[in-house]
């Protein structure tokens, strides 16, 4: 095979391979939307994070405004310390609240941010004051059974 | 009775020692190939030739297999996810399976059977027909001129082939899931993008394919170079290449996966 | 500069424990065609390989152009080999290149000559062996005799001082035999080289060589000019030259008593 044809085929092959990698990175992976701009970090303590994982989305009004950067444990107050990485173009008031929600009934968990009314905005490194932990299924079932017991026991009591 | 038993044990011992010895020889061979690689980088057209033989000629089998694997993943995945009402996650299933595991591993296995065996046969036959000896007599180092370009050509081709395999697989899953079965295209891609991380999944997959490429190529080159210069010797060496490469790929896959995906 | 290109004194070589060559003494002057003959397995190919530097002698001296082949390092060995050519038994042409590229191989690897000059040189070498018209063929398309001629053209590409031939006459038809024999003689004379031919073809080689060495069981049994060899009465030489069935090399492989094997012994 002539040198020129060989080079052509090899060039096409390498280009196709690079295109495949780009396809995987951008269309399949999250490189496109990853670190698209500057971010600032905000901390939040939760009683129970349930199944929250790093890289889980942080949504406000259903729109992704950031990601969970790190999940740690605070040995001082025995609560989960979650570090959120929020996109710099979205500012939130200092009294915003964070809750751990589940997408769908059995889907993955994310953090829902509700804006407060304060004039001052959250700065890099601030902590959210109002948080609501995840709904743990066992507690829910336990509560349900407890209530059921109660309502069954009541007619018996005078 | 005792004698035959002792004889068998001695045989096992001898074979194990032989295998370990052989691995040592192969490791020295690997070092030799790396040391002599300078020439082929200066004369890059040698490597280009080998990229053609190892990479371009393997394209068809890689693309077709990738497509079919993706389509099967789409079908099987849909069946299973449907029972949990989670069909929209089909994209996640297909893409993660491919990018993390099936892409690098299956592409490497196919590469070992197609390109690896071809490399072994080629070098083995060159040795058997005294072409290697002729090259040495002409004061041209065969390792630098023949073996090293084949090594780098194959190692460059491997990650590209694995990426093409994964990409075709994702397209195959899309074809079956979205086009044929009717899963929502939007959620197919968006959930996939949410779940597949560039650094964790795709880059790790590429690293895996590079490691597999190195392993397969060194095994293929060594078996070819070490083969007895007869027809039977070369054919046995070719079979050994495919078997040893496949085992090496699967073993390395476990080790790499354990290191890479431990935390997630 | 000595007149002797190759000087071998008291050379011995052993494969591990097995002594293959014992006390070999051989001299080759510049411009000579030397034949090394003997039956299969007598060590002649080993001797050729030692001259080519593929192996180092176990003891004794092997000098090519005054350089002790057993004591040089890898770089010096490669330098020596650029001045040598070797013709392998079946040509050993590179099967993935054309005839032209095969002959051009050494020129491209070892010199910086421009392509135009390489083109001319290759065509000249191919013309010397009569295969200029076959320059575009692949080795698989050549007959055995043609392949060997191309290999010959390849080995003279850098105008070596010495060419080693490993069984150049094996398996050739009578015409190719004649062609090859003539080529070896003609090229040696016109290029001023020295040729060492390992062969067991008596007819062809005795026609064109200057001196013959007979090797048997690792020692030089006899040596002389072709005329002396043909007239020799030494049993081994006589058996070899005249193709006798029985002599120093026996017909029967060592075996127990025939009658005993057939179960007829008393």
XYZ file of C-alpha atoms in Angstrom, chain C:
266
model
C 47.060 -5.091 5.527
C 47.211 -8.831 5.407
C 46.258 -10.734 2.325
C 44.122 -12.992 4.450
C 40.631 -11.737 5.005
C 39.693 -14.552 7.318
C 42.089 -16.276 9.667
C 40.768 -19.004 11.900
C 43.214 -20.704 14.264
C 42.369 -23.604 16.533
C 38.708 -22.611 16.793
C 36.432 -24.593 19.077
C 32.748 -24.085 19.740
C 30.363 -25.873 22.070
C 26.574 -25.638 22.460
C 26.429 -25.940 26.200
C 28.222 -29.220 26.830
C 28.201 -30.505 23.286
C 31.389 -29.742 21.377
C 30.382 -28.945 17.798
C 33.645 -27.648 16.361
C 37.079 -28.795 17.445
C 40.353 -27.144 16.549
C 39.369 -25.631 13.192
C 42.089 -23.991 11.122
C 40.936 -22.048 8.084
C 42.346 -19.253 5.922
C 40.607 -17.268 3.223
C 42.511 -14.795 1.051
C 40.893 -11.706 -0.411
C 39.187 -12.386 -3.714
C 38.843 -16.132 -3.155
C 35.746 -18.294 -3.250
C 36.046 -20.846 -0.464
C 33.710 -23.823 -0.154
C 32.990 -25.506 3.160
C 31.532 -28.923 2.559
C 30.373 -31.781 4.658
C 27.321 -33.860 5.428
C 24.382 -32.533 7.401
C 25.043 -31.756 11.015
C 28.815 -31.625 10.762
C 29.016 -28.066 11.980
C 29.487 -26.071 8.776
C 26.517 -23.761 9.339
C 27.779 -23.150 12.868
C 31.133 -22.162 11.420
C 29.422 -19.716 9.091
C 27.511 -18.189 11.950
C 30.711 -17.774 13.950
C 32.338 -15.933 11.064
C 29.289 -13.695 10.873
C 29.543 -12.917 14.549
C 26.151 -14.372 15.462
C 27.908 -16.445 18.115
C 31.197 -16.154 19.945
C 33.822 -18.907 19.806
C 34.358 -20.958 22.935
C 38.107 -20.944 22.396
C 40.570 -20.159 19.656
C 40.968 -17.186 17.340
C 38.652 -16.008 14.566
C 39.875 -12.913 12.762
C 37.989 -11.170 10.000
C 40.001 -8.388 8.357
C 42.329 -8.495 11.331
C 39.575 -8.015 13.903
C 39.036 -10.688 16.534
C 35.331 -11.489 16.186
C 35.022 -13.099 19.579
C 36.070 -10.023 21.503
C 34.259 -7.079 19.946
C 31.285 -5.296 21.478
C 27.837 -4.898 19.938
C 28.569 -1.594 18.165
C 31.788 -2.829 16.606
C 29.984 -6.000 15.578
C 27.343 -3.992 13.759
C 30.096 -2.002 12.043
C 31.704 -5.257 10.896
C 28.398 -6.588 9.640
C 27.901 -3.597 7.403
C 30.914 -4.808 5.486
C 29.561 -8.333 5.257
C 26.694 -9.824 3.380
C 24.895 -13.059 4.107
C 22.780 -15.144 1.810
C 20.382 -17.362 3.726
C 19.251 -20.727 2.496
C 15.860 -19.692 1.153
C 16.604 -16.054 0.586
C 15.018 -14.659 3.761
C 13.548 -11.763 1.814
C 11.283 -9.432 3.754
C 7.852 -10.646 2.722
C 6.027 -7.370 3.305
C 8.232 -5.400 0.875
C 8.709 -5.496 -2.872
C 11.903 -6.748 -4.512
C 13.035 -3.146 -4.955
C 12.426 -2.291 -1.314
C 14.238 -5.426 -0.189
C 17.378 -4.497 -2.091
C 17.076 -0.860 -1.034
C 16.708 -1.829 2.622
C 20.331 -1.567 3.641
C 20.844 1.574 1.601
C 17.931 3.238 3.311
C 18.843 2.090 6.795
C 22.584 2.756 6.777
C 23.070 5.630 4.368
C 21.607 9.054 3.823
C 21.661 8.789 0.058
C 18.901 10.587 -1.834
C 16.105 8.453 -3.227
C 17.155 9.055 -6.811
C 20.586 7.614 -6.137
C 19.140 4.689 -4.212
C 16.866 4.008 -7.155
C 19.812 3.809 -9.513
C 21.918 1.693 -7.176
C 19.106 -0.811 -6.650
C 18.550 -1.122 -10.357
C 22.261 -1.681 -10.918
C 22.386 -4.434 -8.309
C 19.268 -6.068 -9.693
C 20.713 -5.870 -13.184
C 23.849 -7.651 -11.994
C 21.703 -10.626 -11.009
C 19.462 -10.307 -14.047
C 16.237 -9.363 -12.221
C 15.900 -5.670 -13.000
C 12.502 -6.310 -14.586
C 11.163 -7.978 -11.449
C 11.684 -4.979 -9.192
C 7.982 -4.477 -8.526
C 7.140 -8.042 -7.560
C 6.494 -9.253 -4.035
C 8.652 -12.094 -2.695
C 5.676 -14.429 -2.698
C 5.490 -14.040 -6.471
C 9.059 -15.182 -7.055
C 10.322 -18.674 -7.727
C 12.933 -20.169 -5.416
C 15.812 -19.399 -7.739
C 14.637 -15.846 -8.348
C 14.192 -15.230 -4.624
C 17.740 -16.313 -4.002
C 19.040 -14.035 -6.713
C 17.165 -11.091 -5.219
C 18.675 -11.981 -1.844
C 22.077 -11.972 -3.513
C 21.403 -8.530 -4.960
C 20.348 -7.410 -1.493
C 23.537 -8.674 0.107
C 25.778 -6.824 -2.362
C 23.875 -3.556 -1.887
C 26.581 -1.981 0.245
C 29.473 -3.553 -1.730
C 30.658 -5.760 1.117
C 34.127 -7.198 1.433
C 32.828 -10.649 2.385
C 29.700 -12.634 1.597
C 28.666 -15.778 3.428
C 26.420 -18.194 1.544
C 24.363 -20.755 3.456
C 23.509 -23.583 1.065
C 22.930 -21.401 -2.000
C 22.390 -24.395 -4.274
C 19.823 -26.235 -2.183
C 16.673 -27.146 -4.078
C 17.396 -25.414 -7.374
C 16.720 -26.646 -10.883
C 19.717 -27.209 -13.176
C 19.396 -23.836 -14.927
C 19.181 -21.906 -11.666
C 22.085 -23.945 -10.343
C 24.223 -22.828 -13.236
C 23.062 -19.234 -12.934
C 23.756 -19.096 -9.216
C 27.155 -20.681 -9.496
C 28.177 -18.273 -12.248
C 26.838 -15.299 -10.326
C 28.816 -16.156 -7.220
C 32.038 -16.436 -9.223
C 31.404 -13.373 -11.355
C 30.405 -11.096 -8.489
C 33.336 -12.200 -6.355
C 35.711 -11.396 -9.171
C 34.195 -8.124 -10.354
C 33.538 -6.674 -6.917
C 36.821 -7.920 -5.461
C 35.055 -9.614 -2.546
C 35.670 -12.859 -0.755
C 32.960 -15.528 -0.711
C 32.504 -18.373 1.732
C 30.064 -20.946 0.420
C 28.653 -23.599 2.719
C 27.195 -26.320 0.589
C 26.908 -29.983 -0.045
C 26.455 -29.643 -3.763
C 29.637 -31.128 -5.106
C 29.197 -30.596 -8.837
C 28.372 -26.908 -8.863
C 30.809 -25.828 -6.209
C 33.817 -27.740 -7.502
C 33.276 -25.928 -10.802
C 33.830 -22.480 -9.493
C 35.571 -22.382 -6.093
C 39.241 -21.733 -5.422
C 39.697 -23.856 -2.313
C 37.655 -26.459 -0.460
C 37.494 -27.361 3.225
C 35.882 -30.635 4.210
C 34.289 -30.703 7.630
C 33.228 -33.880 9.360
C 32.216 -34.278 12.978
C 33.470 -30.806 13.788
C 37.009 -31.165 12.454
C 38.532 -30.340 9.094
C 38.967 -33.741 7.479
C 40.550 -32.529 4.287
C 41.304 -29.382 2.321
C 42.638 -28.524 -1.097
C 41.910 -27.114 -4.517
C 38.986 -28.660 -6.460
C 41.378 -30.745 -8.519
C 43.090 -32.123 -5.409
C 39.719 -32.915 -3.834
C 38.433 -34.749 -6.866
C 41.587 -36.842 -6.980
C 41.681 -37.424 -3.221
C 41.731 -41.001 -1.973
C 40.762 -40.140 1.604
C 37.741 -42.364 2.352
C 35.453 -39.574 3.629
C 36.242 -37.234 0.745
C 35.931 -40.052 -1.753
C 32.548 -41.113 -0.412
C 31.315 -37.517 -0.468
C 32.555 -36.556 -3.918
C 31.350 -39.728 -5.574
C 28.160 -40.055 -3.595
C 28.862 -43.543 -2.351
C 26.284 -45.224 -0.220
C 28.631 -46.703 2.325
C 31.915 -45.443 3.691
C 32.985 -43.483 6.743
C 29.397 -42.270 6.917
C 27.554 -45.577 7.295
C 24.295 -46.460 5.568
C 22.732 -48.105 8.603
C 21.814 -46.045 11.608
C 23.194 -47.836 14.712
C 20.733 -50.626 15.547
C 20.765 -53.942 17.370
C 21.233 -57.216 15.519
C 18.849 -57.573 12.550
C 17.961 -61.180 13.275
C 17.212 -60.318 16.880
C 14.882 -57.490 15.783
C 12.948 -59.870 13.539
C 12.722 -62.388 16.359
C 14.777 -64.981 14.512
C 17.699 -65.257 16.941
C 18.388 -68.659 18.324
